[in-house]
Amino acid sequence: MEAPVNLRMTKQRQVILDELRKMHSHPTADEMYRLLRRRLPKISLGTVYRNLEVLSDCGLIQKIEVAGTQKRFDGNASHHYHVRCNRCSRLEDVYVDVDAEMNRKVSRLTEYDIAQHRMEFVGICPTCKAGARRDDFD
Amino acid sequence: MEAPVNLRMTKQRQVILDELRKMHSHPTADEMYRLLRRRLPKISLGTVYRNLEVLSDCGLIQKIEVAGTQKRFDGNASHHYHVRCNRCSRLEDVYVDVDAEMNRKVSRLTEYDIAQHRMEFVGICPTCKAGARRDDFD
DNA sequence: CTACTTGCAAAAAATTTGCTGCTAT
DNA sequence: ATAGCAGCAAATTTTTTGCAAGTAG
């Protein structure tokens, strides 16, 4: 839940960060695990969970806890939002500007000290729009 | 995952909807379960899960899948956002206007058909601000 | 050195599901 | 009547944790 005092850069941590950064998708812990085993055959799922947690606490990656049972992680730590496809669950980045005063406005309204906000758009992706028409996925 | 064809209004479903609507907090399935047992001592957790799912598929309630492992539900189906306290995890409603063109803007950018968006603000609530200063919670 | 980290396995937490009998419509 | 639902319990899925051995700084 919070950044440790002495962060050590272990092999595993390095590889996790590295792979996630070059990934451009938003994998779950389990997807990361399966991917990582190519480079680190002995890595454990627990290590993957622990490191994704630590890395996001440090702000080196982003934890995406939006819509869907599983947490997802994003190697892109810069400020951006996400779009999710309602049909295929694909998750992508969006760069769009939101009223810069928004956080302050909400601070005033709620009396919270607002540190950040997250935003997720939901819709149908181009592929699903084009693909065979179905009202429902199985 | 989607609205059933013939929705039946059972006792359980009615009470779940009823309780959630007068609740003004954003309970998890388990919290609902414990509450509901006062009125329906024999209700099962599975029924609670199934109904919260169905009711949100119908748009009668909202499913909040933001920040935190557990899904939360909101008896207020109208359009609004949420603020979450980083310290005590409290979740509250916010009514704030966002650029009405936002969804269209994102549609253009991403080529998705955008149906909706969600937004969550994160910060420290008034109570936690006032309360004993701690950099960290245990 | 030694505090932090790993792998492993077991546990916990959260959600889903199969089934049989009940009930709204 | 009968399709849909409830309750129950077992199964899955996802995440966390205790512990002994390994390692970065």
XYZ file of C-alpha atoms (C1' of nucleotides) in Angstrom:
326
model
C 0.000 0.000 0.000
C 2.894 2.367 0.267
C 6.450 2.799 -0.929
C 9.073 0.916 1.086
C 11.995 2.774 2.538
C 14.809 0.994 0.789
C 13.874 -0.112 -2.645
C 16.261 -2.655 -4.012
C 16.564 -3.195 -7.732
C 16.519 -6.940 -8.056
C 16.745 -8.859 -11.279
C 13.061 -9.738 -11.090
C 11.975 -6.193 -10.416
C 14.096 -4.919 -13.269
C 12.687 -7.403 -15.731
C 9.117 -6.764 -14.658
C 9.528 -3.044 -15.138
C 11.307 -3.547 -18.399
C 8.741 -5.885 -19.893
C 5.809 -3.845 -18.728
C 7.280 -0.702 -20.204
C 7.757 -2.089 -23.629
C 4.372 -3.705 -23.589
C 1.794 -1.055 -24.474
C -1.013 -3.266 -23.344
C -2.414 -3.419 -19.833
C -1.771 -6.902 -18.559
C -3.117 -8.545 -15.438
C -0.692 -9.943 -12.880
C -1.249 -13.386 -14.265
C -0.592 -12.336 -17.846
C 2.632 -10.721 -16.696
C 3.578 -13.880 -14.891
C 3.176 -16.038 -17.968
C 5.127 -13.570 -20.061
C 7.904 -13.174 -17.533
C 8.573 -16.852 -17.278
C 10.195 -16.751 -20.683
C 12.965 -14.599 -19.274
C 12.774 -15.768 -15.677
C 11.544 -19.339 -15.674
C 11.610 -19.616 -11.900
C 9.787 -16.438 -11.003
C 6.757 -16.919 -8.818
C 3.337 -15.385 -9.099
C 3.686 -13.981 -5.607
C 6.782 -12.086 -6.660
C 4.942 -10.666 -9.624
C 2.106 -9.455 -7.420
C 4.456 -8.021 -4.841
C 6.524 -6.168 -7.385
C 3.664 -4.753 -9.372
C 2.377 -3.413 -6.104
C 5.701 -1.910 -5.076
C 6.390 -0.426 -8.480
C 3.031 1.272 -8.591
C 3.471 2.550 -5.065
C 6.677 4.162 -6.273
C 4.905 5.680 -9.240
C 7.063 3.795 -11.712
C 4.031 2.101 -13.203
C 0.289 2.562 -12.903
C -2.166 0.252 -11.278
C -5.468 0.279 -13.091
C -8.318 -0.746 -10.878
C -11.114 0.045 -13.205
C -13.977 -2.075 -14.477
C -13.296 -5.758 -14.441
C -12.427 -8.171 -11.735
C -8.709 -8.271 -12.191
C -6.316 -5.461 -11.565
C -4.329 -4.372 -14.576
C -0.999 -2.627 -14.797
C 0.321 0.014 -17.112
C 4.004 0.629 -17.771
C 3.163 4.136 -18.823
C 3.291 6.209 -15.673
C 2.406 9.476 -17.373
C -0.992 11.034 -16.946
C -3.567 9.552 -19.245
C -6.959 7.884 -19.277
C -8.339 4.610 -20.562
C -10.973 3.360 -22.984
C -12.415 -0.079 -22.553
C -14.321 -2.079 -25.123
C -17.569 -3.451 -23.815
C -17.446 -6.393 -26.188
C -13.886 -7.650 -26.130
C -12.655 -5.955 -22.932
C -9.688 -4.454 -24.726
C -8.170 -1.594 -22.762
C -6.359 1.280 -24.423
C -4.844 4.617 -23.536
C -6.515 7.928 -24.297
C -4.903 11.285 -24.147
C -7.554 13.920 -23.781
C -7.586 17.136 -21.816
C -9.926 17.620 -18.941
C -10.679 20.915 -17.284
C -7.521 21.641 -15.327
C -9.627 23.132 -12.581
C -11.528 19.898 -12.104
C -9.627 18.685 -9.074
C -9.897 22.034 -7.388
C -13.583 22.208 -8.191
C -14.158 18.829 -6.578
C -12.021 19.833 -3.612
C -14.303 22.766 -3.035
C -17.448 20.698 -3.442
C -16.461 17.810 -1.244
C -13.881 19.313 1.112
C -11.529 16.499 0.209
C -7.927 17.269 -0.653
C -7.950 15.862 -4.144
C -4.655 14.433 -5.297
C -5.678 12.908 -8.602
C -8.483 11.518 -10.647
C -9.019 8.629 -12.980
C -11.272 8.372 -15.935
C -12.402 5.481 -18.026
C -14.430 5.614 -21.202
C -16.554 2.646 -22.147
C -17.738 1.756 -25.605
C -17.223 -0.475 -28.607
C -13.841 -0.675 -30.265
C -13.326 -0.343 -34.033
C -12.638 -4.035 -34.454
C -15.801 -5.078 -32.687
C -17.805 -2.527 -34.614
C -16.517 -3.959 -37.856
C -16.646 -7.585 -36.799
C -19.604 -9.921 -37.090
C -22.624 -8.285 -35.529
C -23.637 -9.916 -32.319
C -25.724 -8.498 -29.529
C -23.856 -10.612 -27.108
C -20.629 -12.420 -26.597
C -20.450 -15.901 -25.205
C -23.272 -10.073 -18.003
C -26.425 -8.894 -19.643
C -30.061 -8.283 -18.876
C -32.190 -11.435 -18.855
C -35.232 -11.623 -21.080
C -37.888 -11.972 -18.442
C -36.991 -10.238 -15.276
C -39.020 -11.415 -12.335
C -39.450 -9.246 -9.269
C -38.833 -11.618 -6.436
C -38.994 -10.755 -2.789
C -35.221 -10.875 -2.539
C -34.671 -8.702 -5.551
C -37.165 -6.180 -4.280
C -35.557 -5.957 -0.873
C -32.062 -5.687 -2.311
C -33.108 -2.820 -4.534
C -35.006 -1.189 -1.746
C -32.207 -1.360 0.793
C -29.570 -0.258 -1.645
C -31.637 2.725 -2.667
C -32.093 4.053 0.781
C -28.512 3.448 1.659
C -26.458 6.347 0.313
C -23.256 4.471 0.855
C -21.613 2.170 -1.661
C -21.603 -1.265 -0.129
C -19.802 -4.377 -1.312
C -21.775 -7.541 -2.001
C -20.758 -8.884 1.356
C -21.813 -5.757 3.217
C -25.177 -5.956 1.493
C -25.459 -9.579 2.463
C -24.948 -8.863 6.132
C -27.414 -6.010 6.050
C -30.042 -7.949 4.130
C -30.067 -10.818 6.555
C -31.916 -8.645 9.023
C -34.900 -8.583 6.708
C -34.273 -11.870 4.927
C -32.487 -14.151 7.343
C -32.240 -16.991 4.847
C -30.891 -15.086 1.872
C -27.678 -16.449 0.441
C -24.566 -14.625 -0.638
C -24.906 -16.123 -4.101
C -28.336 -14.576 -4.455
C -26.964 -11.213 -3.458
C -24.223 -11.437 -6.060
C -26.597 -12.610 -8.756
C -29.105 -9.879 -8.093
C -26.664 -7.043 -7.823
C -25.384 -8.161 -11.187
C -28.830 -8.366 -12.744
C -29.972 -5.076 -11.301
C -26.956 -3.258 -12.617
C -27.343 -4.876 -16.009
C -30.837 -3.426 -16.057
C -29.558 -0.011 -15.098
C -31.549 0.026 -11.876
C -28.407 0.357 -9.828
C -24.781 1.109 -10.594
C -21.868 -1.223 -10.324
C -18.742 0.610 -9.273
C -15.631 -1.165 -10.347
C -13.126 1.450 -9.381
C -10.163 1.318 -7.063
C -10.163 -1.504 -4.610
C -10.475 -5.205 -4.996
C -14.129 -5.534 -4.277
C -16.922 -4.371 -6.485
C -19.223 -1.842 -4.924
C -22.793 -0.998 -5.743
C -24.679 2.246 -5.814
C -28.453 2.522 -5.518
C -28.269 5.869 -7.250
C -28.509 5.093 -10.937
C -28.278 8.716 -12.038
C -25.163 10.080 -13.624
C -22.540 11.063 -11.105
C -18.936 10.477 -10.157
C -17.131 9.292 -7.057
C -14.497 10.527 -4.602
C -12.488 8.045 -2.635
C -10.466 8.721 0.478
C -6.964 7.387 0.288
C -6.774 6.947 4.031
C -10.072 5.455 5.108
C -11.327 4.218 1.729
C -14.616 6.031 2.146
C -16.429 6.431 -1.157
C -18.801 9.307 -1.842
C -20.776 10.782 -4.697
C -19.693 13.896 -6.556
C -21.811 15.897 -8.892
C -19.597 17.912 -11.144
C -19.968 18.829 -14.783
C -17.559 17.571 -17.336
C -17.244 18.842 -20.861
C -20.348 17.481 -22.554
C -18.314 16.955 -25.692
C -15.892 14.678 -23.931
C -17.380 11.406 -25.127
C -17.535 12.641 -28.694
C -13.989 13.909 -28.468
C -12.774 10.516 -27.327
C -14.848 8.810 -30.013
C -13.039 10.836 -32.610
C -9.636 10.173 -31.087
C -9.998 6.459 -30.585
C -12.629 5.463 -33.150
C -14.545 3.739 -30.394
C -18.277 4.289 -30.081
C -18.259 5.728 -26.592
C -21.346 5.010 -24.548
C -20.294 6.402 -21.201
C -17.442 7.291 -18.964
C -16.593 6.959 -15.314
C -14.524 9.197 -13.162
C -13.071 8.790 -9.741
C -11.324 11.417 -7.666
C -8.831 10.333 -5.078
C -7.749 12.286 -2.049
C -8.105 12.730 1.678
C -11.520 13.207 3.229
C -12.338 15.974 5.734
C -12.462 13.551 8.643
C -9.056 12.114 7.906
C -7.623 15.581 7.374
C -8.894 16.612 10.783
C -8.034 13.375 12.547
C -4.730 12.537 14.181
C -1.922 13.214 11.741
C -0.363 10.074 10.452
C 1.655 9.535 7.338
C 0.444 6.035 7.202
C -2.357 3.815 8.341
C -1.780 0.355 9.724
C 26.747 -7.868 7.087
C 21.849 -7.477 7.053
C 17.557 -5.735 5.641
C 15.038 -6.664 1.797
C 13.568 -10.053 -1.502
C 12.600 -14.490 -3.568
C 10.231 -19.014 -4.461
C 7.151 -22.073 -2.798
C 3.072 -23.547 -0.907
C -0.711 -22.797 1.758
C -4.328 -19.568 3.046
C -7.466 -16.064 2.444
C -10.630 -13.315 -0.059
C -13.938 -12.682 -3.624
C -16.920 -14.421 -6.916
C -19.202 -17.978 -9.638
C -21.731 -22.145 -10.449
C -24.396 -26.830 -10.351
C -28.233 -28.513 -8.661
C -32.769 -29.295 -6.647
C -36.835 -27.548 -5.066
C -39.765 -23.187 -4.910
C -42.457 -19.208 -6.992
C -43.883 -15.201 -9.827
C -46.253 -14.644 -13.735
C -47.874 -24.772 -16.037
C -43.232 -23.259 -16.494
C -39.306 -20.318 -17.054
C -36.836 -18.099 -13.894
C -35.036 -17.897 -9.134
C -33.601 -19.075 -4.422
C -30.703 -21.470 -1.204
C -26.934 -24.282 -0.344
C -22.484 -25.891 -0.882
C -18.697 -26.776 -3.576
C -15.597 -24.970 -6.985
C -13.018 -21.217 -9.200
C -10.516 -17.318 -9.515
C -7.659 -13.760 -7.745
C -4.673 -12.054 -4.336
C -2.061 -12.334 -0.059
C 1.080 -14.312 3.237
C 4.469 -17.211 6.278
C 8.688 -18.947 6.009
C 13.424 -20.478 5.007
C 17.021 -19.521 1.906
C 19.256 -16.086 -1.287
C 21.152 -11.473 -2.520
C 21.848 -6.351 -3.388
C 24.005 -2.599 -1.482
